Short mmCIF file of C-alpha atoms in Angstrom, two decimals:
data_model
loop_
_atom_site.label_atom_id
_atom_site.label_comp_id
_atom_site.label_asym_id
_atom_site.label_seq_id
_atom_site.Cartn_x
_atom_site.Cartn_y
_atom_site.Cartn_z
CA UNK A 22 -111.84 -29.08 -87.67
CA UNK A 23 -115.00 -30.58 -86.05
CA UNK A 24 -114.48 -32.19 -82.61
CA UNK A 25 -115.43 -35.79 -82.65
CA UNK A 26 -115.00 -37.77 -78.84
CA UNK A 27 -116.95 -40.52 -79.93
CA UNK A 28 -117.08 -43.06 -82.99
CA UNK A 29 -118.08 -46.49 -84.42
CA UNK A 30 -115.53 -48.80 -86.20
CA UNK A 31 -115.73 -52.41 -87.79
CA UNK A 32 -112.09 -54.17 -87.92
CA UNK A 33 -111.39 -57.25 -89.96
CA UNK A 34 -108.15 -58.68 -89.91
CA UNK A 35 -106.80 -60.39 -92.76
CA UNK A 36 -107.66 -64.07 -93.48
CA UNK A 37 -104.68 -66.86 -93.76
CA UNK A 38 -103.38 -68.09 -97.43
CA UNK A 39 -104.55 -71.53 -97.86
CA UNK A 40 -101.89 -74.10 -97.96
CA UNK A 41 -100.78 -75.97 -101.51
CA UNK A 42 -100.78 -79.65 -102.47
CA UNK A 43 -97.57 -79.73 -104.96
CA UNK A 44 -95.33 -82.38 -106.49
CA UNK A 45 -91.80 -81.93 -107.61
CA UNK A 46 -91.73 -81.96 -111.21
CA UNK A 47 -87.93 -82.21 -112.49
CA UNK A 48 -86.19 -84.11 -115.23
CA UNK A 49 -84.13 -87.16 -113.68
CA UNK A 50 -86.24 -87.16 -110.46
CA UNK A 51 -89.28 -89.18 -111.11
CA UNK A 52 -90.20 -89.37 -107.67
CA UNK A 53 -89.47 -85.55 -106.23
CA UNK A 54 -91.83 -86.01 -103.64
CA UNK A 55 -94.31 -83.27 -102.34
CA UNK A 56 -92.90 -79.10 -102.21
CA UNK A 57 -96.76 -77.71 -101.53
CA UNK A 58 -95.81 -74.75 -99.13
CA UNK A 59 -97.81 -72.97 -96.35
CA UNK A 60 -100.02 -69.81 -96.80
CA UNK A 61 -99.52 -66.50 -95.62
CA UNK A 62 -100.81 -64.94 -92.40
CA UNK A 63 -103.38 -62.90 -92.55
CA UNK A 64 -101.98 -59.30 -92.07
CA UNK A 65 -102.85 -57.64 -88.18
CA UNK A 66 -105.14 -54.25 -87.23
CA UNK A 67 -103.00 -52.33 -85.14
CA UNK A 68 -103.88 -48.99 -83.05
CA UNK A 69 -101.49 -46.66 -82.49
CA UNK A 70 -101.51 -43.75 -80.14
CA UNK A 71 -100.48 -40.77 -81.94
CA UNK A 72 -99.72 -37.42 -80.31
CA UNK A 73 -100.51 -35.49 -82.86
CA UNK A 74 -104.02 -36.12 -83.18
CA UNK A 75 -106.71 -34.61 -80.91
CA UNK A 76 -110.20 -36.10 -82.23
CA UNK A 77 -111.55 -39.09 -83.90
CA UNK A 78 -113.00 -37.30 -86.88
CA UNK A 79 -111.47 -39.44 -89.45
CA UNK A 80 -113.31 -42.34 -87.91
CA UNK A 81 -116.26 -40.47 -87.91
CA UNK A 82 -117.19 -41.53 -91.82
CA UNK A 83 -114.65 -44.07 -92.42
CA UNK A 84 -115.85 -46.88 -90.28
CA UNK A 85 -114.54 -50.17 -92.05
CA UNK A 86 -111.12 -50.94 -91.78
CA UNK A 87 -110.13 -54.22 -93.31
CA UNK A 88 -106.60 -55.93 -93.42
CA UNK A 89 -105.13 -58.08 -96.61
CA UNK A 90 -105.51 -61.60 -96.50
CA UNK A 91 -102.10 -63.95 -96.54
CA UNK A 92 -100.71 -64.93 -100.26
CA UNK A 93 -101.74 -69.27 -101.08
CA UNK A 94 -99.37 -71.27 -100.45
CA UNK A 95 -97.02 -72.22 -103.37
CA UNK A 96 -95.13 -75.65 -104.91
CA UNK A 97 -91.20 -75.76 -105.31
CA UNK A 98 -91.25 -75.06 -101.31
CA UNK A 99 -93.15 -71.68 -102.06
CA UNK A 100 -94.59 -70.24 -98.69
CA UNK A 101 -97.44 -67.27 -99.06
CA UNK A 102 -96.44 -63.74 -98.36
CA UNK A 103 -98.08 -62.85 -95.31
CA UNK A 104 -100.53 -59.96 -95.62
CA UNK A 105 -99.81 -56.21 -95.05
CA UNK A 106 -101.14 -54.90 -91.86
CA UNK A 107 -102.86 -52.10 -91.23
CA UNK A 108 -102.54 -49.30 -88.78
CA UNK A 109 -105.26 -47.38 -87.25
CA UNK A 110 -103.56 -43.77 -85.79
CA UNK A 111 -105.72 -42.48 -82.67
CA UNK A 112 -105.89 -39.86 -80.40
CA UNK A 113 -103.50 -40.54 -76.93
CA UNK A 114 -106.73 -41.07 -74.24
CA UNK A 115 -108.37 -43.45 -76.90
CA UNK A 116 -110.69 -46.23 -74.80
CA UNK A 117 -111.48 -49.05 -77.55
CA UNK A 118 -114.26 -51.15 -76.44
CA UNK A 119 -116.60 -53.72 -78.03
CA UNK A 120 -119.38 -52.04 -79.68
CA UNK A 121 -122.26 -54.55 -78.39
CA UNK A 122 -121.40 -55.56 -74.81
CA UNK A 123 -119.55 -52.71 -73.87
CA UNK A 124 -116.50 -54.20 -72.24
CA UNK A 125 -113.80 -52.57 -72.55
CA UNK A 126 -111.04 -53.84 -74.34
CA UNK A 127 -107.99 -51.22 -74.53
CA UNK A 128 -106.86 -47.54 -73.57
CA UNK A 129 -104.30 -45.73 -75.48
CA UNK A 130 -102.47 -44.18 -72.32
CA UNK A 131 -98.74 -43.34 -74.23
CA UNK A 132 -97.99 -41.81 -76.84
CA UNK A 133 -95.97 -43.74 -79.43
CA UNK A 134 -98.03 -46.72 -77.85
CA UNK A 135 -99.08 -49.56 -80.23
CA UNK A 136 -101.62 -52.29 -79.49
CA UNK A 137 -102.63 -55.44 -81.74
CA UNK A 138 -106.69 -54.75 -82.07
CA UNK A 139 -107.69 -57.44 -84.57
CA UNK A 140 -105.33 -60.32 -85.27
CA UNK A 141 -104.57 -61.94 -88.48
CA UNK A 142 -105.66 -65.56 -89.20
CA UNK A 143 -102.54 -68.31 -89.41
CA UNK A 144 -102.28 -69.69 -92.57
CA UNK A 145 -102.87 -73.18 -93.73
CA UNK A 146 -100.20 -75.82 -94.03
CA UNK A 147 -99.40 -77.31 -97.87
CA UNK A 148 -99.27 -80.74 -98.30
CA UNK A 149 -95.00 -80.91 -97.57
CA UNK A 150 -96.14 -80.60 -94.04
CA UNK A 151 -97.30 -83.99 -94.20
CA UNK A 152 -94.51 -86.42 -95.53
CA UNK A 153 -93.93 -89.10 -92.98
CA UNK A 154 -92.05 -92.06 -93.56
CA UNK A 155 -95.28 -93.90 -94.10
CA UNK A 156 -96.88 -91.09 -96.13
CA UNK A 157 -94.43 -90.11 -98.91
CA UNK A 158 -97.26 -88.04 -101.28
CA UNK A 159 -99.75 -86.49 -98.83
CA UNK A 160 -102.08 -84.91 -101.00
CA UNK A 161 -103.80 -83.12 -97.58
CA UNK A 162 -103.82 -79.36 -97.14
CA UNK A 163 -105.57 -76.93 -94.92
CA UNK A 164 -107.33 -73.95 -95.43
CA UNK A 165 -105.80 -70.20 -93.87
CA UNK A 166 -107.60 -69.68 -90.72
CA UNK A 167 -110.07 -66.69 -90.75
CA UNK A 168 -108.75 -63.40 -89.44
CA UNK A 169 -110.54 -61.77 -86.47
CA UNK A 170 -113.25 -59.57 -86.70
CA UNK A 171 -114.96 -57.00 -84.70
CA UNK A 172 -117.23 -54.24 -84.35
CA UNK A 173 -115.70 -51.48 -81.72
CA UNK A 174 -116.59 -48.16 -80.09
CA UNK A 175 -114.01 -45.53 -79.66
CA UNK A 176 -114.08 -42.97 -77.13
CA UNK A 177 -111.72 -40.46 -76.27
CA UNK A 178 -111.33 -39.20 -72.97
CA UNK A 179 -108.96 -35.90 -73.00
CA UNK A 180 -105.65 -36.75 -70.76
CA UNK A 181 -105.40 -33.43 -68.36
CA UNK A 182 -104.30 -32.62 -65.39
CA UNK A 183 -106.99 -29.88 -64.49
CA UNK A 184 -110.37 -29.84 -65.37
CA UNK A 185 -112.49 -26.45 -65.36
CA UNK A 186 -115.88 -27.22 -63.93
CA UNK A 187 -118.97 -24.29 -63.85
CA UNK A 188 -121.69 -22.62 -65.80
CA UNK A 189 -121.54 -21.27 -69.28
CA UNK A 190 -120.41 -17.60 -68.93
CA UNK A 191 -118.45 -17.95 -65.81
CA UNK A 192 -115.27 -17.40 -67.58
CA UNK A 193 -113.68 -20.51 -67.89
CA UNK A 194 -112.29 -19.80 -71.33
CA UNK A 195 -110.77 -16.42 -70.08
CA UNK A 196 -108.88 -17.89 -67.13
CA UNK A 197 -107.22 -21.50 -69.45
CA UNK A 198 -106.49 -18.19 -71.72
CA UNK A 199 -105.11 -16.61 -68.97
CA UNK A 200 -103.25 -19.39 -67.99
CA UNK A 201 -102.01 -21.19 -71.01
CA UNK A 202 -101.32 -21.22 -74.35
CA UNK A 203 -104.68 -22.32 -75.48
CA UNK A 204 -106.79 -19.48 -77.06
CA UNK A 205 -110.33 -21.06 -77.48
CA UNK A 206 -113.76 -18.41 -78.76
CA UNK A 207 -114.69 -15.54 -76.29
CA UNK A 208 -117.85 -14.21 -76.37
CA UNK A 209 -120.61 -12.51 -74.04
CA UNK A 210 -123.02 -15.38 -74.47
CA UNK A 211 -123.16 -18.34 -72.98
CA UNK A 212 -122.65 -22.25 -74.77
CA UNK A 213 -119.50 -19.71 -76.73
CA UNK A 214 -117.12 -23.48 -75.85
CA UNK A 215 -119.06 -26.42 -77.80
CA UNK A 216 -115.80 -28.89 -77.18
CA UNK A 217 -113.10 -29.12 -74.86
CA UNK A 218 -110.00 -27.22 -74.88
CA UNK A 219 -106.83 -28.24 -73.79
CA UNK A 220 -103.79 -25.58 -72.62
CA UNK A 221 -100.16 -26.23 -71.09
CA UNK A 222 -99.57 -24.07 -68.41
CA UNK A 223 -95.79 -23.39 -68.10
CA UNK A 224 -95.29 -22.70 -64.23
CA UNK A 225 -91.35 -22.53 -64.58
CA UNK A 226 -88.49 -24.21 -66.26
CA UNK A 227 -89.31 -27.75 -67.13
CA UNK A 228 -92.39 -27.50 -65.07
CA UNK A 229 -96.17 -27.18 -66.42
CA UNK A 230 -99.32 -29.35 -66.53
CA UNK A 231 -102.42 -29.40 -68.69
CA UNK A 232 -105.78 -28.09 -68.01
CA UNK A 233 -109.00 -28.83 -69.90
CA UNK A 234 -111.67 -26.05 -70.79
CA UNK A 235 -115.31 -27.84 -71.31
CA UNK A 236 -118.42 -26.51 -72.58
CA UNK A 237 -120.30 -25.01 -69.49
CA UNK A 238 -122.75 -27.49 -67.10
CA UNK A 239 -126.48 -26.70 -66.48
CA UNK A 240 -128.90 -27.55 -64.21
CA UNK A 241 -130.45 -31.04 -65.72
CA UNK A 242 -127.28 -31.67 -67.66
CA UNK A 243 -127.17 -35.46 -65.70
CA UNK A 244 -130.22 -36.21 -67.82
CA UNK A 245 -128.74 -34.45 -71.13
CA UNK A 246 -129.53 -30.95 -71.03
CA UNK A 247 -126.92 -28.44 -72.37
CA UNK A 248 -123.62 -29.07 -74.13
CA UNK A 249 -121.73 -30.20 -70.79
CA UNK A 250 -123.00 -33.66 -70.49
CA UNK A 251 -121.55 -34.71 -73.62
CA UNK A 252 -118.25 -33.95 -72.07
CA UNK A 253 -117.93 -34.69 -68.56
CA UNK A 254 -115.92 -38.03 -69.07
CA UNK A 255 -113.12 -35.89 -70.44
CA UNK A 256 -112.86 -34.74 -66.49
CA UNK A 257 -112.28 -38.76 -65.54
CA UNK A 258 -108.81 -38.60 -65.79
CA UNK A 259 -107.86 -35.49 -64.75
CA UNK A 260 -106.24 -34.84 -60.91
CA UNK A 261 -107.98 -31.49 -59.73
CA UNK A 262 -111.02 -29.48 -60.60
CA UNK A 263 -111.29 -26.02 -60.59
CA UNK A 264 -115.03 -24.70 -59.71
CA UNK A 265 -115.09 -21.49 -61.53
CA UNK A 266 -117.82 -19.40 -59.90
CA UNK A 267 -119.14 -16.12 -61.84
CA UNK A 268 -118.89 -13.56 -58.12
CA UNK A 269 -120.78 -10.92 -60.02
CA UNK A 270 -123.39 -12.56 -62.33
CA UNK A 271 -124.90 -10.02 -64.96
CA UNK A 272 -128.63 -11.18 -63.91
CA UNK A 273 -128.39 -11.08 -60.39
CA UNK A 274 -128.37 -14.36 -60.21
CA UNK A 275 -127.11 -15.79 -56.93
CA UNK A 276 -123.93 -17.93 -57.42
CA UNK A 277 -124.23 -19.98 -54.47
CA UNK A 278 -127.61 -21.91 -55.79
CA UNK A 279 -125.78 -22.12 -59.24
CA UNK A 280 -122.89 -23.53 -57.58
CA UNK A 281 -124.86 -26.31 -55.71
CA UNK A 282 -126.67 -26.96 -59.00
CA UNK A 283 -123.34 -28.07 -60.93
CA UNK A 284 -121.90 -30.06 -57.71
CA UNK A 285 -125.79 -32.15 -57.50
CA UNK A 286 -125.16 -32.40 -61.61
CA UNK A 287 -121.62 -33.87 -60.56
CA UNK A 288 -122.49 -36.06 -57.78
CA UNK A 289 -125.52 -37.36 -60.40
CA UNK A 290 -123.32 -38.05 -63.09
CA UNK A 291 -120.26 -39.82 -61.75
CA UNK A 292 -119.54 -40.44 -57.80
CA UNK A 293 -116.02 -41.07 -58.43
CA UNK A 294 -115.79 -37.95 -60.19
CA UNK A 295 -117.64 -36.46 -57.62
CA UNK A 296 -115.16 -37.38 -54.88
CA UNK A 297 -111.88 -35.33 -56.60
CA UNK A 298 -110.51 -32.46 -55.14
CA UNK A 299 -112.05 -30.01 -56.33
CA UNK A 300 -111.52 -26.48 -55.50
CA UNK A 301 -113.33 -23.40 -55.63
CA UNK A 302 -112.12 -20.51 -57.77
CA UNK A 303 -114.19 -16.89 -57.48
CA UNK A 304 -113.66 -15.48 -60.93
CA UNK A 305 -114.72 -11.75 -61.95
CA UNK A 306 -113.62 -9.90 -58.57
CA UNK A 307 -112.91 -7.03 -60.90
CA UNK A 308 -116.42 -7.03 -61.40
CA UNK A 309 -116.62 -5.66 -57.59
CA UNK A 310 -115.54 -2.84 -55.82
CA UNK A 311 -112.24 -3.27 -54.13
CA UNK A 312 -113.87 -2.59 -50.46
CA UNK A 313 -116.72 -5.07 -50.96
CA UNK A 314 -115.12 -7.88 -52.45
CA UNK A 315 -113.91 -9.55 -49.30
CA UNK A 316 -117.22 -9.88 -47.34
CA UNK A 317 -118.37 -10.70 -51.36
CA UNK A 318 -116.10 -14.09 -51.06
CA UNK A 319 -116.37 -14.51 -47.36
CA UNK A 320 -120.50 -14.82 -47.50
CA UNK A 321 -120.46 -16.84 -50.56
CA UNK A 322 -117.93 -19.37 -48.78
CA UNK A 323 -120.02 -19.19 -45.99
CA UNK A 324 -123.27 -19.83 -47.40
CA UNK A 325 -122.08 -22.48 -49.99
CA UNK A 326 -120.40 -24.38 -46.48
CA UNK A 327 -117.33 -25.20 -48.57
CA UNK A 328 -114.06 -26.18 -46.73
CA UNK A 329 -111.39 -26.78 -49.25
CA UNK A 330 -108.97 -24.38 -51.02
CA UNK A 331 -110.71 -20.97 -52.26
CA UNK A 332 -109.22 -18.49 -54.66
CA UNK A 333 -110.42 -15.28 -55.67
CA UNK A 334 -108.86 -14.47 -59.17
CA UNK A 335 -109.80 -12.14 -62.38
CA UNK A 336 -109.42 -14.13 -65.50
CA UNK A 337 -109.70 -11.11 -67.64
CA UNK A 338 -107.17 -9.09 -65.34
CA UNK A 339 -104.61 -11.94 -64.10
CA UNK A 340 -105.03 -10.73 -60.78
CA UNK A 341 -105.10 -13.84 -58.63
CA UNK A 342 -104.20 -16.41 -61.24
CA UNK A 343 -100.39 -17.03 -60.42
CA UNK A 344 -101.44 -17.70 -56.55
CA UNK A 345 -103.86 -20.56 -58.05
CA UNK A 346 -101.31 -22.08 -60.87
CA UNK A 347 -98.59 -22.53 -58.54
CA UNK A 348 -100.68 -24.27 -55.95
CA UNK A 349 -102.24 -26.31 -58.56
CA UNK A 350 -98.65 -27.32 -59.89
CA UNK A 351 -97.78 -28.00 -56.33
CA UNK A 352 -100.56 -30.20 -55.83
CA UNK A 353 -100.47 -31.95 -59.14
CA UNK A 354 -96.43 -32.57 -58.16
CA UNK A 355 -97.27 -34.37 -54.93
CA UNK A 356 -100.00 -36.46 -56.29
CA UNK A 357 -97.45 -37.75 -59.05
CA UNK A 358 -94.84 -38.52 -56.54
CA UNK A 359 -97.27 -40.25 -54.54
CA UNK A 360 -98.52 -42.62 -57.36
CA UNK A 361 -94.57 -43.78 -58.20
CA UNK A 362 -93.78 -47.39 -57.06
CA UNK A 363 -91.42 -47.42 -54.28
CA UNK A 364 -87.89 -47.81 -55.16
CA UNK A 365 -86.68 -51.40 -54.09
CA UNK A 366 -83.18 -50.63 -52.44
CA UNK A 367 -81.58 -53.91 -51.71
CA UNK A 368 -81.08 -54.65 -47.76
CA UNK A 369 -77.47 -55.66 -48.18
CA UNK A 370 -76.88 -51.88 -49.27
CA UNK A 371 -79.65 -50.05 -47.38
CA UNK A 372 -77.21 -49.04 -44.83
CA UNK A 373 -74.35 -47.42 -46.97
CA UNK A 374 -74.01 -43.94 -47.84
CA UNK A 375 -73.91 -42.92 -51.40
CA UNK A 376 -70.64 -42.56 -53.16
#
């Protein structure tokens, strides 16, 4: 199935029933008086966050969505059936946002979640709405009000945990195969990930998190060179990035200037995404004698000046990956726990011990 992140909708909900001017017509009841019911509302465009889905490709050629309008009113006390609704199913990570000024409008954060986009127009009031004392055969009625309308951009940004950052080739989808359950292309050529790829990693009984595999960052990609650029917003949500550094490069290449090259693309892209933790992971060790490999890591370190948490792993081997998923659990854990409200406790019981 192609991957679609991005897509252009127009909504319209349905317009109100128009209201009815109506007399009572019955034998023995000369005067009956008015019975012109109300119209129907117009029926609602509703978005719903659905697990199940993982791209917007159905919205990618289906692009008008339109809602019934409400039934007319009707006499003998008739009111308009209101008008059915509609409901959109997206991807959980959906941000819905007005097409020409850009604000945006809603995020699809749950699944199961459901959220009124377009709402349906009232409808319009027959003429028994306006008997008075002093007005006994209103012949008044309004027309349904219009249902809204808009034109909307969907994005989808990917809801992970971990994001894997670094160039194409340097065995990113190896290690979230490694890792998870997802089992994206291998190849030995580079651009072989052309969307992102999502994986739960199962650290232990009722404990895992999600990590997201995205099409490898080049040099320029801030301006929209490569594949990687298209994706980078999928890393806005996510709570850790893992650098994934190619140790032994087939070209002879040297790793620390490549490195530097996707943090400046980073820091040019998004500051906020910039400022994660983001930790450095020195894939391909078993591309390096056993001896060497430790002055290998220890130089790199050294030369890229990098502080934070390094891990030297082979994605092909596993050697080194449980290490790195259990600290990134760990880390994920605390950040979770941190971001709970406190619980309120309340001061007349603060001081008792639990039963």
């Amino acid at each position: 199935m192609k991957f679609v992140d991005e897509a252009f909708i127009d909504v319209a909900a349905g317009d109100g029933g128009n209201g009815c001017v109506s007399f009572r017509h019955e034998k023995y009841k000369e005067f009956g008086g008015p019975d012109g019911g109300d119209g129907g509302r117009g029926g609602h465009v509703f978005a719903l966050a659905d697990p199940n889905l993982n791209t917007l490709v159905d919205y990618r050629f289906s692009r008008r969505h339109e809602a019934k309008r409400g039934q007319h009113g009707m006499g003998s006390d008739m009111f308009g059936a209101a008008g059915d609704d509609i409901v959109l199913k997206m991807p959980v990570g959906t941000v819905i946002s007005d097409a020409e000024t850009g604000e945006v409008l809603y995020e699809l954060l749950k699944p199961g979640e459901m959220i009124t986009i377009a709402k349906g127009g009232d409808g319009g009031f027959g003429n028994l709405r306006f008997k008075s004392a002093i007005n006994r055969a209103p012949r008044q009625k309004t027309p349904g009000w219009a249902g809204e309308r808009k034109s909307l951009k969907l994005e989808l940004k990917v809801l992970a945990d971990v994001g894997l950052l670094g160039l194409p080739n340097a065995g990113k989808s190896t290690l979230i195969t490694a890792v998870s359950n997802a089992r994206p292309r291998i190849a030995d050529y580079p651009f072989t990930t052309l969307h992102p790829n999502l994986g739960v990693v199962r650290v232990g009984p009722e404990q895992s998190f999600v990590v997201a595999d995205l099409p490898g960052l080049i040099e320029g990609a801030s301006e929209g060179a490569g594949l990687g650029h298209q994706f980078l917003r999928h890393l806005q949500r996510t709570r850790l990035l893992w650098h994934v550094v190619d140790l032994a490069p087939f070209d002879d290449s040297d790793p620390v200037e490549q490195a530097r090259a996707i943090v400046a693309e980073l820091k040019k892209y998004d500051q906020a995404l910039y400022d994660k933790p983001r930790w450095l992971v020195l894939n391909k060790i078993d591309m390096i004698p056993l001896e060497e490999r430790a002055a290998r890591a220890k130089d790199f370190v050294k030369r890229f000046k990098y502080k934070g948490p390094v891990f030297e792993i082979s994605a092909l081997t596993r050697e080194g990956v449980q290490p790195l998923i259990q600290s990134a659990y760990q880390h994920i854990k605390s950040q979770q726990v941190a971001e709970q409200p406190p619980v309120y406790v309340d001061p007349r019981f603060a001081g008792e011990a639990p039963q």
